[in-house]
PDB file of C-alpha atoms and ligand atoms in Angstrom:
ATOM      1  CA  MET A   1     145.889 -72.348 261.317  1.00 63.00           C
ATOM      2  CA  TYR A   2     147.353 -68.848 261.820  1.00 71.00           C
ATOM      3  CA  ASP A   3     149.671 -69.407 264.600  1.00 76.00           C
ATOM      4  CA  PHE A   4     151.781 -65.671 265.021  1.00 72.00           C
ATOM      5  CA  LYS A   5     154.592 -65.659 267.542  1.00 75.00           C
ATOM      6  CA  ILE A   6     155.274 -62.394 268.383  1.00 78.00           C
ATOM      7  CA  GLU A   7     158.004 -62.570 271.162  1.00 74.00           C
ATOM      8  CA  THR A   8     160.427 -59.602 272.126  1.00 79.00           C
ATOM      9  CA  GLU A   9     160.855 -57.460 274.862  1.00 79.00           C
ATOM     10  CA  ASN A  10     161.317 -54.221 273.151  1.00 91.00           C
ATOM     11  CA  LYS A  11     157.513 -53.133 272.963  1.00 94.00           C
ATOM     12  CA  ALA A  12     157.951 -50.540 269.898  1.00 94.00           C
ATOM     13  CA  GLU A  13     159.149 -54.351 268.250  1.00 94.00           C
ATOM     14  CA  LEU A  14     155.974 -56.215 269.599  1.00 95.00           C
ATOM     15  CA  TYR A  15     153.519 -53.825 268.342  1.00 97.00           C
ATOM     16  CA  ARG A  16     155.575 -53.616 264.597  1.00 96.00           C
ATOM     17  CA  GLN A  17     154.762 -57.421 263.926  1.00 95.00           C
ATOM     18  CA  LEU A  18     151.620 -57.358 266.035  1.00 96.00           C
ATOM     19  CA  ASN A  19     150.005 -54.607 264.683  1.00 96.00           C
ATOM     20  CA  GLN A  20     151.568 -56.704 260.634  1.00 96.00           C
ATOM     21  CA  ALA A  21     150.127 -59.947 261.847  1.00 96.00           C
ATOM     22  CA  ALA A  22     146.596 -57.960 262.210  1.00 97.00           C
ATOM     23  CA  ASP A  23     146.707 -56.114 259.058  1.00 97.00           C
ATOM     24  CA  SER A  24     147.557 -59.281 257.708  1.00 95.00           C
ATOM     25  CA  LEU A  25     144.498 -61.119 259.346  1.00 96.00           C
ATOM     26  CA  THR A  26     142.219 -58.383 258.298  1.00 96.00           C
ATOM     27  CA  ASP A  27     143.056 -57.995 254.384  1.00 95.00           C
ATOM     28  CA  GLY A  28     140.929 -58.621 252.241  1.00 93.00           C
ATOM     29  CA  GLU A  29     137.846 -59.226 254.394  1.00 94.00           C
ATOM     30  CA  PRO A  30     135.265 -57.065 254.963  1.00 92.00           C
ATOM     31  CA  ASP A  31     133.302 -58.962 257.574  1.00 95.00           C
ATOM     32  CA  ALA A  32     134.092 -56.547 260.675  1.00 96.00           C
ATOM     33  CA  ILE A  33     132.122 -58.795 263.090  1.00 96.00           C
ATOM     34  CA  ALA A  34     135.041 -61.915 261.843  1.00 96.00           C
ATOM     35  CA  ASN A  35     137.875 -58.775 261.786  1.00 97.00           C
ATOM     36  CA  MET A  36     137.419 -57.530 265.769  1.00 98.00           C
ATOM     37  CA  ALA A  37     136.828 -61.587 266.581  1.00 98.00           C
ATOM     38  CA  ASN A  38     140.166 -62.227 265.502  1.00 97.00           C
ATOM     39  CA  ILE A  39     142.661 -58.723 266.537  1.00 98.00           C
ATOM     40  CA  ALA A  40     140.831 -59.553 270.063  1.00 98.00           C
ATOM     41  CA  ALA A  41     141.959 -62.940 269.879  1.00 97.00           C
ATOM     42  CA  LEU A  42     145.625 -62.013 268.552  1.00 97.00           C
ATOM     43  CA  LEU A  43     145.986 -58.975 271.194  1.00 98.00           C
ATOM     44  CA  TRP A  44     144.958 -61.034 274.570  1.00 97.00           C
ATOM     45  CA  GLU A  45     147.415 -63.977 272.791  1.00 95.00           C
ATOM     46  CA  SER A  46     150.108 -61.333 271.831  1.00 95.00           C
ATOM     47  CA  LEU A  47     150.701 -58.347 275.298  1.00 96.00           C
ATOM     48  CA  PRO A  48     151.574 -59.533 278.581  1.00 95.00           C
ATOM     49  CA  ASP A  49     149.581 -58.744 281.690  1.00 96.00           C
ATOM     50  CA  LEU A  50     145.940 -58.525 280.850  1.00 97.00           C
ATOM     51  CA  ASN A  51     142.364 -59.578 281.906  1.00 97.00           C
ATOM     52  CA  TRP A  52     140.312 -58.112 279.444  1.00 98.00           C
ATOM     53  CA  ALA A  53     140.695 -56.853 275.392  1.00 98.00           C
ATOM     54  CA  GLY A  54     138.881 -56.462 272.643  1.00 98.00           C
ATOM     55  CA  PHE A  55     135.733 -54.304 271.488  1.00 98.00           C
ATOM     56  CA  TYR A  56     132.901 -51.168 271.527  1.00 98.00           C
ATOM     57  CA  ARG A  57     131.278 -50.650 268.639  1.00 97.00           C
ATOM     58  CA  ASN A  58     129.517 -46.910 267.947  1.00 97.00           C
ATOM     59  CA  VAL A  59     125.560 -48.300 267.662  1.00 96.00           C
ATOM     60  CA  GLY A  60     123.542 -45.057 266.699  1.00 95.00           C
ATOM     61  CA  GLY A  61     125.484 -43.063 269.530  1.00 96.00           C
ATOM     62  CA  GLU A  62     126.487 -44.884 271.957  1.00 97.00           C
ATOM     63  CA  LEU A  63     128.847 -47.959 272.894  1.00 98.00           C
ATOM     64  CA  VAL A  64     127.925 -51.608 272.401  1.00 98.00           C
ATOM     65  CA  LEU A  65     129.647 -54.412 273.265  1.00 98.00           C
ATOM     66  CA  GLY A  66     131.454 -56.382 270.394  1.00 98.00           C
ATOM     67  CA  PRO A  67     134.105 -59.559 270.300  1.00 98.00           C
ATOM     68  CA  PHE A  68     136.366 -59.650 273.258  1.00 98.00           C
ATOM     69  CA  GLN A  69     138.760 -61.760 275.043  1.00 98.00           C
ATOM     70  CA  GLY A  70     137.939 -61.897 279.029  1.00 97.00           C
ATOM     71  CA  ARG A  71     135.253 -62.014 281.895  1.00 96.00           C
ATOM     72  CA  ALA A  72     131.794 -61.198 280.395  1.00 97.00           C
ATOM     73  CA  ALA A  73     131.726 -57.375 280.251  1.00 96.00           C
ATOM     74  CA  CYS A  74     128.827 -54.614 280.455  1.00 96.00           C
ATOM     75  CA  ILE A  75     126.924 -54.374 276.990  1.00 97.00           C
ATOM     76  CA  ARG A  76     126.134 -50.675 276.785  1.00 98.00           C
ATOM     77  CA  ILE A  77     128.025 -48.102 277.411  1.00 98.00           C
ATOM     78  CA  PRO A  78     126.819 -44.010 276.734  1.00 97.00           C
ATOM     79  CA  PHE A  79     128.914 -41.694 275.396  1.00 98.00           C
ATOM     80  CA  GLY A  80     131.208 -39.443 277.634  1.00 97.00           C
ATOM     81  CA  LYS A  81     130.802 -42.311 280.761  1.00 96.00           C
ATOM     82  CA  GLY A  82     133.400 -44.112 282.511  1.00 97.00           C
ATOM     83  CA  VAL A  83     136.759 -44.268 280.328  1.00 98.00           C
ATOM     84  CA  CYS A  84     135.717 -45.542 277.103  1.00 98.00           C
ATOM     85  CA  GLY A  85     133.064 -43.407 276.535  1.00 98.00           C
ATOM     86  CA  THR A  86     135.341 -41.333 277.672  1.00 98.00           C
ATOM     87  CA  ALA A  87     137.090 -41.921 274.777  1.00 98.00           C
ATOM     88  CA  ALA A  88     134.485 -42.097 271.989  1.00 98.00           C
ATOM     89  CA  SER A  89     133.387 -38.448 272.653  1.00 98.00           C
ATOM     90  CA  THR A  90     136.819 -36.665 272.360  1.00 98.00           C
ATOM     91  CA  LEU A  91     138.175 -38.812 269.796  1.00 98.00           C
ATOM     92  CA  GLU A  92     141.534 -39.343 272.097  1.00 98.00           C
ATOM     93  CA  ALA A  93     143.583 -42.224 273.873  1.00 98.00           C
ATOM     94  CA  GLN A  94     142.757 -42.281 277.115  1.00 98.00           C
ATOM     95  CA  CYS A  95     145.279 -43.362 279.005  1.00 98.00           C
ATOM     96  CA  VAL A  96     144.435 -44.265 282.456  1.00 98.00           C
ATOM     97  CA  GLU A  97     147.318 -45.567 284.869  1.00 98.00           C
ATOM     98  CA  ASP A  98     144.415 -46.245 288.116  1.00 97.00           C
ATOM     99  CA  VAL A  99     141.071 -46.693 286.961  1.00 97.00           C
ATOM    100  CA  HIS A 100     139.763 -45.857 290.532  1.00 95.00           C
ATOM    101  CA  ALA A 101     140.762 -42.725 290.754  1.00 95.00           C
ATOM    102  CA  PHE A 102     138.846 -42.122 287.420  1.00 94.00           C
ATOM    103  CA  PRO A 103     135.764 -39.931 287.607  1.00 90.00           C
ATOM    104  CA  GLY A 104     132.545 -42.757 286.312  1.00 90.00           C
ATOM    105  CA  HIS A 105     135.056 -45.619 284.957  1.00 91.00           C
ATOM    106  CA  ILE A 106     132.455 -48.341 284.595  1.00 92.00           C
ATOM    107  CA  ALA A 107     133.922 -51.230 286.263  1.00 91.00           C
ATOM    108  CA  CYS A 108     132.912 -54.632 284.627  1.00 87.00           C
ATOM    109  CA  ASP A 109     135.880 -56.361 286.363  1.00 86.00           C
ATOM    110  CA  ALA A 110     136.654 -55.922 289.274  1.00 90.00           C
ATOM    111  CA  ALA A 111     140.462 -56.813 288.502  1.00 91.00           C
ATOM    112  CA  SER A 112     140.984 -54.863 286.512  1.00 94.00           C
ATOM    113  CA  ALA A 113     143.052 -51.941 287.826  1.00 97.00           C
ATOM    114  CA  SER A 114     144.704 -50.233 284.516  1.00 98.00           C
ATOM    115  CA  GLU A 115     142.932 -49.064 280.769  1.00 98.00           C
ATOM    116  CA  LEU A 116     144.186 -47.797 277.637  1.00 98.00           C
ATOM    117  CA  VAL A 117     140.997 -47.247 275.483  1.00 98.00           C
ATOM    118  CA  VAL A 118     141.744 -45.978 271.482  1.00 98.00           C
ATOM    119  CA  PRO A 119     138.905 -44.637 269.453  1.00 98.00           C
ATOM    120  CA  VAL A 120     138.888 -45.983 265.562  1.00 98.00           C
ATOM    121  CA  VAL A 121     137.804 -42.936 262.949  1.00 97.00           C
ATOM    122  CA  HIS A 122     136.747 -44.079 259.612  1.00 96.00           C
ATOM    123  CA  GLU A 123     135.712 -41.026 257.295  1.00 94.00           C
ATOM    124  CA  GLY A 124     135.857 -38.713 260.531  1.00 94.00           C
ATOM    125  CA  GLU A 125     133.579 -41.340 261.774  1.00 95.00           C
ATOM    126  CA  LEU A 126     133.880 -43.142 265.134  1.00 97.00           C
ATOM    127  CA  ILE A 127     133.608 -46.559 264.173  1.00 97.00           C
ATOM    128  CA  GLY A 128     134.749 -47.804 267.667  1.00 98.00           C
ATOM    129  CA  VAL A 129     136.771 -48.181 270.532  1.00 98.00           C
ATOM    130  CA  ILE A 130     140.020 -50.745 271.227  1.00 98.00           C
ATOM    131  CA  ASP A 131     139.347 -51.591 275.658  1.00 98.00           C
ATOM    132  CA  LEU A 132     142.337 -53.141 276.777  1.00 98.00           C
ATOM    133  CA  ASP A 133     142.460 -53.839 280.717  1.00 98.00           C
ATOM    134  CA  SER A 134     145.310 -54.735 282.731  1.00 98.00           C
ATOM    135  CA  PRO A 135     145.358 -56.061 286.295  1.00 98.00           C
ATOM    136  CA  ARG A 136     148.330 -54.176 287.255  1.00 97.00           C
ATOM    137  CA  THR A 137     148.886 -49.908 287.542  1.00 97.00           C
ATOM    138  CA  ALA A 138     150.277 -48.572 285.397  1.00 98.00           C
ATOM    139  CA  ARG A 139     150.538 -51.381 283.337  1.00 98.00           C
ATOM    140  CA  PHE A 140     149.470 -49.039 279.357  1.00 98.00           C
ATOM    141  CA  ASP A 141     152.681 -46.279 278.163  1.00 97.00           C
ATOM    142  CA  SER A 142     153.229 -43.736 275.613  1.00 97.00           C
ATOM    143  CA  GLU A 143     154.584 -47.007 273.736  1.00 97.00           C
ATOM    144  CA  ASP A 144     150.890 -48.680 273.701  1.00 98.00           C
ATOM    145  CA  VAL A 145     149.039 -45.561 272.911  1.00 98.00           C
ATOM    146  CA  ALA A 146     151.229 -45.029 270.028  1.00 98.00           C
ATOM    147  CA  GLY A 147     150.835 -49.370 269.004  1.00 98.00           C
ATOM    148  CA  CYS A 148     146.901 -49.343 269.876  1.00 98.00           C
ATOM    149  CA  LEU A 149     146.779 -45.743 267.188  1.00 98.00           C
ATOM    150  CA  ALA A 150     148.041 -47.748 264.231  1.00 98.00           C
ATOM    151  CA  LEU A 151     146.319 -50.679 265.064  1.00 98.00           C
ATOM    152  CA  ALA A 152     143.862 -48.600 265.057  1.00 98.00           C
ATOM    153  CA  ARG A 153     144.792 -46.647 262.066  1.00 97.00           C
ATOM    154  CA  ILE A 154     145.157 -50.101 260.199  1.00 97.00           C
ATOM    155  CA  LEU A 155     141.529 -51.364 261.522  1.00 97.00           C
ATOM    156  CA  ALA A 156     139.750 -48.365 260.535  1.00 96.00           C
ATOM    157  CA  PRO A 157     138.380 -49.673 257.327  1.00 94.00           C
ATOM    158  CA  ARG A 158     138.167 -53.064 257.717  1.00 94.00           C
ATOM    159  CA  LEU A 159     135.578 -52.417 260.153  1.00 94.00           C
ATOM    160  CA  ALA A 160     133.576 -50.022 259.092  1.00 89.00           C
ATOM    161  CA  SER A 161     131.151 -52.284 257.854  1.00 64.00           C
ATOM    162  CA  VAL A 162     129.420 -52.565 260.948  1.00 48.00           C
ATOM    163  CA  GLU A 163     127.688 -49.107 259.707  1.00 46.00           C
ATOM    164  CA  LYS A 164     126.361 -50.762 257.119  1.00 50.00           C
ATOM    165  CA  GLN A 165     125.326 -54.298 258.996  1.00 45.00           C
ATOM    166  CA  ASP A 166     123.307 -52.332 261.592  1.00 48.00           C
ATOM    167  CA  PRO A 167     119.936 -50.625 260.066  1.00 48.00           C
ATOM    168  CA  LYS A 168     119.925 -47.162 263.316  1.00 51.00           C
ATOM    169  CA  ARG A 169     122.945 -45.866 262.766  1.00 46.00           C
TER     170      ARG A 169
HETATM  171  N1  SME B 201     136.425 -49.666 281.813  1.00 61.98           N
HETATM  172  C1  SME B 201     135.415 -49.699 281.117  1.00 61.98           C
HETATM  173  C2  SME B 201     134.225 -50.372 280.524  1.00 61.98           C
HETATM  174  C3  SME B 201     134.839 -51.298 280.251  1.00 61.98           C
HETATM  175  S1  SME B 201     135.380 -52.871 280.677  1.00 61.98           S
HETATM  176  O1  SME B 201     136.502 -52.560 281.030  1.00 61.98           O
HETATM  177  C4  SME B 201     135.406 -53.888 279.524  1.00 61.98           C
HETATM  178  C5  SME B 201     134.709 -48.069 281.424  1.00 61.98           C
HETATM  179  O2  SME B 201     134.614 -47.584 281.923  1.00 61.98           O
HETATM  180  O3  SME B 201     134.210 -47.485 280.381  1.00 61.98           O
END
């Protein structure tokens, strides 16, 4: 049983503990899907005020839904479309205070008000994105961006095996 108790009011400390847990959960495990599934569960359990937490994978230059927690979501997102597709095409984190004001935002759950998407890049190649949605406007700030970018750096080599699992890539 994994029992990570991440309880702190301090956001930097929260991400320190979360990323430590993410590191030990994925250490030595080469299966990308298993790692994404566990990290989606960890994010969902550890971060307050979320209505969606999970992954989209780069499959042949298109984002395809990966393991997540939350409501069923759109399956395929072209690069450049929506918040996820923008993170994929720019390779930059997208921290959106109000998704309704984001041109081209893809509404998977009408409850979503703000969103944070960070790219996961390994050896110069986009592996996928981490996507967090919140029902609260401006839920995410620079500390969330820094914490999730640090998470993406830890995960990148441990999610890279997706590449080998899909012959289209
Ligand atoms: N809102 C995202 C789509 C994915 S869902 O939020 C799970 C976007 O605009 O890319």
